[in-house]
Short mmCIF file of C-alpha atoms in Angstrom, two decimals:
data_model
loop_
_atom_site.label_atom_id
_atom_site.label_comp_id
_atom_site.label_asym_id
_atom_site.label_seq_id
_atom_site.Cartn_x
_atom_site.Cartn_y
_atom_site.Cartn_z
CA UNK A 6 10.55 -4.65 -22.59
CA UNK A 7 10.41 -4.86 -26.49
CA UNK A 8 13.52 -3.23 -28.58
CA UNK A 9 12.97 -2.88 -31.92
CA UNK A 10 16.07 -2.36 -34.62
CA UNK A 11 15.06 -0.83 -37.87
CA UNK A 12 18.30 -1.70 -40.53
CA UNK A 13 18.27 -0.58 -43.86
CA UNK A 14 18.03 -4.11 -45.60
CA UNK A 15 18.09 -8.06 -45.41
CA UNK A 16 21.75 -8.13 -44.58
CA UNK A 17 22.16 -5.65 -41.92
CA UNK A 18 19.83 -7.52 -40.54
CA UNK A 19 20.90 -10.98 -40.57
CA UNK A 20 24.75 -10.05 -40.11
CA UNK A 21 23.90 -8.38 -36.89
CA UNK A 22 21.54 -11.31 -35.61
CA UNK A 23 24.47 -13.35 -35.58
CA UNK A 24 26.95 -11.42 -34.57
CA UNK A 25 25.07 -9.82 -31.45
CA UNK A 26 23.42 -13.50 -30.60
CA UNK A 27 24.79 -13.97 -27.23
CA UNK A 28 24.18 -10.32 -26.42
CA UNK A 29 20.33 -11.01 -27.45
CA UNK A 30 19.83 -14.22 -25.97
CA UNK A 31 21.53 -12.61 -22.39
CA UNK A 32 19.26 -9.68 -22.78
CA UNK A 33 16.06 -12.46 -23.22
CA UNK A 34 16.82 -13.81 -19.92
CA UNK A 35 17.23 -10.41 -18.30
CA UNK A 36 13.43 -9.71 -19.72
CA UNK A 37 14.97 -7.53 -22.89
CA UNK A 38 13.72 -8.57 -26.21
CA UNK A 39 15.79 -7.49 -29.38
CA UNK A 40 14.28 -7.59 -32.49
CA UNK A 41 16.12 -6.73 -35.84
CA UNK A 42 14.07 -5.24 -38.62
CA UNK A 43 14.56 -4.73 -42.46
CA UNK A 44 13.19 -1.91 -44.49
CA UNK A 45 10.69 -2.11 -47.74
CA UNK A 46 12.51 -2.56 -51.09
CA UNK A 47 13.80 -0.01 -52.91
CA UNK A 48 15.61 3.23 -52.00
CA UNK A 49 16.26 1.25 -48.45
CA UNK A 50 17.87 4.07 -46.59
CA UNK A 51 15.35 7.11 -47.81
CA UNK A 52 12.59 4.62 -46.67
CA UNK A 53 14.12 4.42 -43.25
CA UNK A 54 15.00 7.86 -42.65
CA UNK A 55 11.28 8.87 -43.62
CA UNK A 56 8.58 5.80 -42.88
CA UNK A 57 10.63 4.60 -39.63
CA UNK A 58 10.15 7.95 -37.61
CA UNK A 59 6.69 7.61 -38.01
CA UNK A 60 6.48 4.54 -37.51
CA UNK A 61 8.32 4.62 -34.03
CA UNK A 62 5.38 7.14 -33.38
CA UNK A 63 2.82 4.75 -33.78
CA UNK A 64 4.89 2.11 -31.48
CA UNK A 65 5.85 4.16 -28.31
CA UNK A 66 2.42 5.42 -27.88
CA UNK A 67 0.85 1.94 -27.94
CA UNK A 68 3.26 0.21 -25.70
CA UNK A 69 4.93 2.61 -22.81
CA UNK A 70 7.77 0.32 -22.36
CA UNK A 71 9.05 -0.16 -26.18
CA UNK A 72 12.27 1.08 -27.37
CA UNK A 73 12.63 1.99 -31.12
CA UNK A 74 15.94 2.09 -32.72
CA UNK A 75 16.55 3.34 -36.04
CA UNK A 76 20.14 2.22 -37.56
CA UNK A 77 20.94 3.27 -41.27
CA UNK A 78 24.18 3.70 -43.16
CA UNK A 79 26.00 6.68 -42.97
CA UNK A 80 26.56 6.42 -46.88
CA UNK A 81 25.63 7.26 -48.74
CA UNK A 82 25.47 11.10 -47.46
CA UNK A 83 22.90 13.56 -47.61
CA UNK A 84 20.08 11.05 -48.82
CA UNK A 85 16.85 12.37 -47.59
CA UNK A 86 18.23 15.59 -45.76
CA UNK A 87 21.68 16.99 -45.27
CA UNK A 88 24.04 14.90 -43.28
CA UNK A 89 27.57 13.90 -44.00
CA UNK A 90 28.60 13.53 -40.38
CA UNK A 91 26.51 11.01 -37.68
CA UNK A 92 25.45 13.99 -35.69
CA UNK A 93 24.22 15.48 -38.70
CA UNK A 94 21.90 12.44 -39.38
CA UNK A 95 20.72 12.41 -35.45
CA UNK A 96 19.56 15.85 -35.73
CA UNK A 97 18.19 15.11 -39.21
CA UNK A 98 16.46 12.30 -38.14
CA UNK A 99 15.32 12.97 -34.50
CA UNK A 100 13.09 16.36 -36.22
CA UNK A 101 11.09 14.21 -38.11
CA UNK A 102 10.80 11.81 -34.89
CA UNK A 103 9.61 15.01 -33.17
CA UNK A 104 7.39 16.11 -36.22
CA UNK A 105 5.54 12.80 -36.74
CA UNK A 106 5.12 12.89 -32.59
CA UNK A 107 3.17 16.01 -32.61
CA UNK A 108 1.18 15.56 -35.81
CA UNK A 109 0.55 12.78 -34.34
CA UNK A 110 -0.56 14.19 -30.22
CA UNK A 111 -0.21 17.47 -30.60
CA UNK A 112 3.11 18.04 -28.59
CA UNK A 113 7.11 16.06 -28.37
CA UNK A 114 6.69 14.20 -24.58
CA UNK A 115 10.25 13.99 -23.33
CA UNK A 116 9.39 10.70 -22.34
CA UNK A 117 8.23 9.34 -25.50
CA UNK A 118 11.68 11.16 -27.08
CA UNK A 119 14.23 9.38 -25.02
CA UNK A 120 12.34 6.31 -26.46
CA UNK A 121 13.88 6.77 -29.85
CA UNK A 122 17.23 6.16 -30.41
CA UNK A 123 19.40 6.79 -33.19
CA UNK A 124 22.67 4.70 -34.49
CA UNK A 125 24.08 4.51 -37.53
CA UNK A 126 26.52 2.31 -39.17
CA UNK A 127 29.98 3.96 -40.34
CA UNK A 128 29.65 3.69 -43.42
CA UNK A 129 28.27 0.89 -43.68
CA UNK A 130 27.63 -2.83 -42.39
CA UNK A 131 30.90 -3.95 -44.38
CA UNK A 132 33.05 -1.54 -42.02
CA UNK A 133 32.28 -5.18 -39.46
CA UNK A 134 33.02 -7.08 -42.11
CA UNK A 135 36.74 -5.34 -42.25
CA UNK A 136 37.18 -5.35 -38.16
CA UNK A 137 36.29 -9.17 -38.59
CA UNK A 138 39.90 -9.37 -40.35
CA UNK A 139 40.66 -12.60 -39.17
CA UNK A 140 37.34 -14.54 -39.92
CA UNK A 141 37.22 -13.11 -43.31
CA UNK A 142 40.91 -14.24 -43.88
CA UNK A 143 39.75 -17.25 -43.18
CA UNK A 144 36.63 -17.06 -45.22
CA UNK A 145 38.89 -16.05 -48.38
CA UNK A 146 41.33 -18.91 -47.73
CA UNK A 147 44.26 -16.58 -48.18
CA UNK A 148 46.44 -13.73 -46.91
CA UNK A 149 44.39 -10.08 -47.35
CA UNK A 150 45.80 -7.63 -48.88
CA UNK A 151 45.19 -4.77 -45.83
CA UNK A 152 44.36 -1.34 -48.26
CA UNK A 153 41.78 0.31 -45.79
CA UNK A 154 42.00 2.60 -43.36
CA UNK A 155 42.32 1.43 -39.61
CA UNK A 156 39.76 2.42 -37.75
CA UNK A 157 37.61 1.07 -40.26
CA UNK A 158 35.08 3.35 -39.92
CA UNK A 159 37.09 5.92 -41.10
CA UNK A 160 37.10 3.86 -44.24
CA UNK A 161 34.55 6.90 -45.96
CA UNK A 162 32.16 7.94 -48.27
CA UNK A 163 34.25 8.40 -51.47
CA UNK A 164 35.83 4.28 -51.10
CA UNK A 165 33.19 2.88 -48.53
CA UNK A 166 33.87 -0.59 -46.66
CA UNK A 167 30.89 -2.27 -49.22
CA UNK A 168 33.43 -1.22 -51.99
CA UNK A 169 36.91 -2.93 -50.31
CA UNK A 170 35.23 -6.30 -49.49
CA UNK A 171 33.85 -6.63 -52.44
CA UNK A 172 37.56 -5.73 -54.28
CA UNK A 173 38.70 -8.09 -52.00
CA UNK A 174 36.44 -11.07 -53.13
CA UNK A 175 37.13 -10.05 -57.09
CA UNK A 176 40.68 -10.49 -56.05
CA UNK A 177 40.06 -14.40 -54.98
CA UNK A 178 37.71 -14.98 -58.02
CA UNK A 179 34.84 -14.59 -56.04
CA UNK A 180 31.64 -12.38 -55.71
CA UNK A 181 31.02 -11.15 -52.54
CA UNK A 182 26.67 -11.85 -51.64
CA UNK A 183 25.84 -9.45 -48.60
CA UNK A 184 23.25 -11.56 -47.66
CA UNK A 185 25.19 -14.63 -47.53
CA UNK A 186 28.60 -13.58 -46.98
CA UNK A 187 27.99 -11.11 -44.20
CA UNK A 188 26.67 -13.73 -41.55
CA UNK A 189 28.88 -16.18 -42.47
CA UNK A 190 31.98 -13.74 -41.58
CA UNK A 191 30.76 -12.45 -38.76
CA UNK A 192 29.17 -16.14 -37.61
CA UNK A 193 31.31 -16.70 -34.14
CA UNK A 194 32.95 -13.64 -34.25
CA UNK A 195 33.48 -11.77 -30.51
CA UNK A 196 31.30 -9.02 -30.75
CA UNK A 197 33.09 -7.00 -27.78
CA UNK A 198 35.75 -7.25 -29.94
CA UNK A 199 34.20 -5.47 -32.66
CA UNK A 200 33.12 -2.88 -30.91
CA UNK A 201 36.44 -2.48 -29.44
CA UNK A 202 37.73 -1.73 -33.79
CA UNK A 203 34.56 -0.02 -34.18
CA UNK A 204 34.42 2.73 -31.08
CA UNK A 205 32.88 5.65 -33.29
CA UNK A 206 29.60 4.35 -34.00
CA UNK A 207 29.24 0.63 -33.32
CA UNK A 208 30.17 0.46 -29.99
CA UNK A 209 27.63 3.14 -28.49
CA UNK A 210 25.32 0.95 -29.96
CA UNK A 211 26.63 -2.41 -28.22
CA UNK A 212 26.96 -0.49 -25.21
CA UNK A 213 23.77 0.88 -24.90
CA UNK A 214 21.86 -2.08 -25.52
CA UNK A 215 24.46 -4.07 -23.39
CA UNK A 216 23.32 -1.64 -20.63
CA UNK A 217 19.94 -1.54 -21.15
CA UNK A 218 18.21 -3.11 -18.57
CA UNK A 219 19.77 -1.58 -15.93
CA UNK A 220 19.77 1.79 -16.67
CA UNK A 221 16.98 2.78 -19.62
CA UNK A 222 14.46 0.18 -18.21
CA UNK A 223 14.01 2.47 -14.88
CA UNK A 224 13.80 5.49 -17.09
CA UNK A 225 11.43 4.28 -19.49
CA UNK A 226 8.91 3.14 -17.16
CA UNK A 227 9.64 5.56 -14.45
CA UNK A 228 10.37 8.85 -15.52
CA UNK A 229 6.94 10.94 -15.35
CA UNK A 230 8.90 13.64 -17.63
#
């Protein structure tokens, strides 16, 4: 079984590569494979909430036993079609999945549905960045200066968590790199335990894929729906 992760850009994608390693190498053994994926340059998140539905199409009706995950930011909101909440962006996002589907055949196969997932990152990848407290204390070399909300991902759209990590960085004379920094925060850091500060949105995610085999595998490749 293939899984592929659409993220909206370079450092989605390499922050969650290491942070979910041992959960994609365990998968790998158990016949899973995860693969992350970045979207084109440019407006990052209208590109994936418009090319990556149809392109999802195009995969699940040439292999029968791929998974296609699409994972943007919540922020910013209504980009592309009106959404400020998560379920907003599923519905938004899951129409043009079942648009592109019957341009493309001519009807929406419930099989071929449950085969695209939506997540979403709330608001963004930096609300990890914040649950990793400790690892970016230590990243800093300093005490932090805790001014975000707990949960993090009610850290929102007006002050998002890209906005307080990078505050946070200015405050040690330093600039915070997404590509670069991310990763190198979240290197080593207990994914579980993220999920754990991160139950909204991130943790469906960990869980489904964490679950994957065992449940969606049967489903995908046995349910004549």
């Amino acid at each position: 079984m293939r899984v592929i992760i659409y993220l909206e850009g370079p450092s989605d994608k390499l922050a969650l590569s290491v942070l979910l390693e041992p959960l994609v190498q365990r998968k790998l053994q158990q016949g899973v494979m995860i693969e992350f994926f970045e979207t084109p340059d440019g407006d990052r998140k209208l590109s994936l909430l418009t090319k990556v539905p149809i392109k999802a199409v195009n995969i699940l009706l040439n292999d029968p036993s791929a998974i296609v995950i699409a994972m943007p930011d919540l922020y910013p909101y209504n980009k592309g079609f009106p959404h400020e909440t998560y379920p907003q962006l599923v519905e938004g996002l899951s129409a043009r999945f079942e648009k592109a589907l019957h341009s493309k055949t001519g009807t929406v196969n419930a099989r071929d549905a449950r085969r695209f997932k939506i997540f979403c990152l709330k608001h963004d990848l930096e609300s990890l960045i914040l649950a990793s407290e400790e690892s970016l204390k230590v990243r800093l070399g300093g005490q932090l200066r805790v001014n975000w909300h707990k949960p993090v991902e009610d850290q929102n759209n007006t002050r998002p968590p890209k906005y307080v990590v990078e505050e946070m960085y200015r405050q040690h004379g330093e600039k915070y790199k997404d590509t670069v920094d991310a990763p190198l925060v979240l290197h080593g850091v207990d994914y579980q335990v993220i999920a754990e500060r991160c139950q909204q949105c991130f943790k469906p995610f960990v869980e489904y894929l964490e679950n994957l085999q065992e449940f969606e595998m049967s489903e995908v490749l046995w349910n004549p729906c």
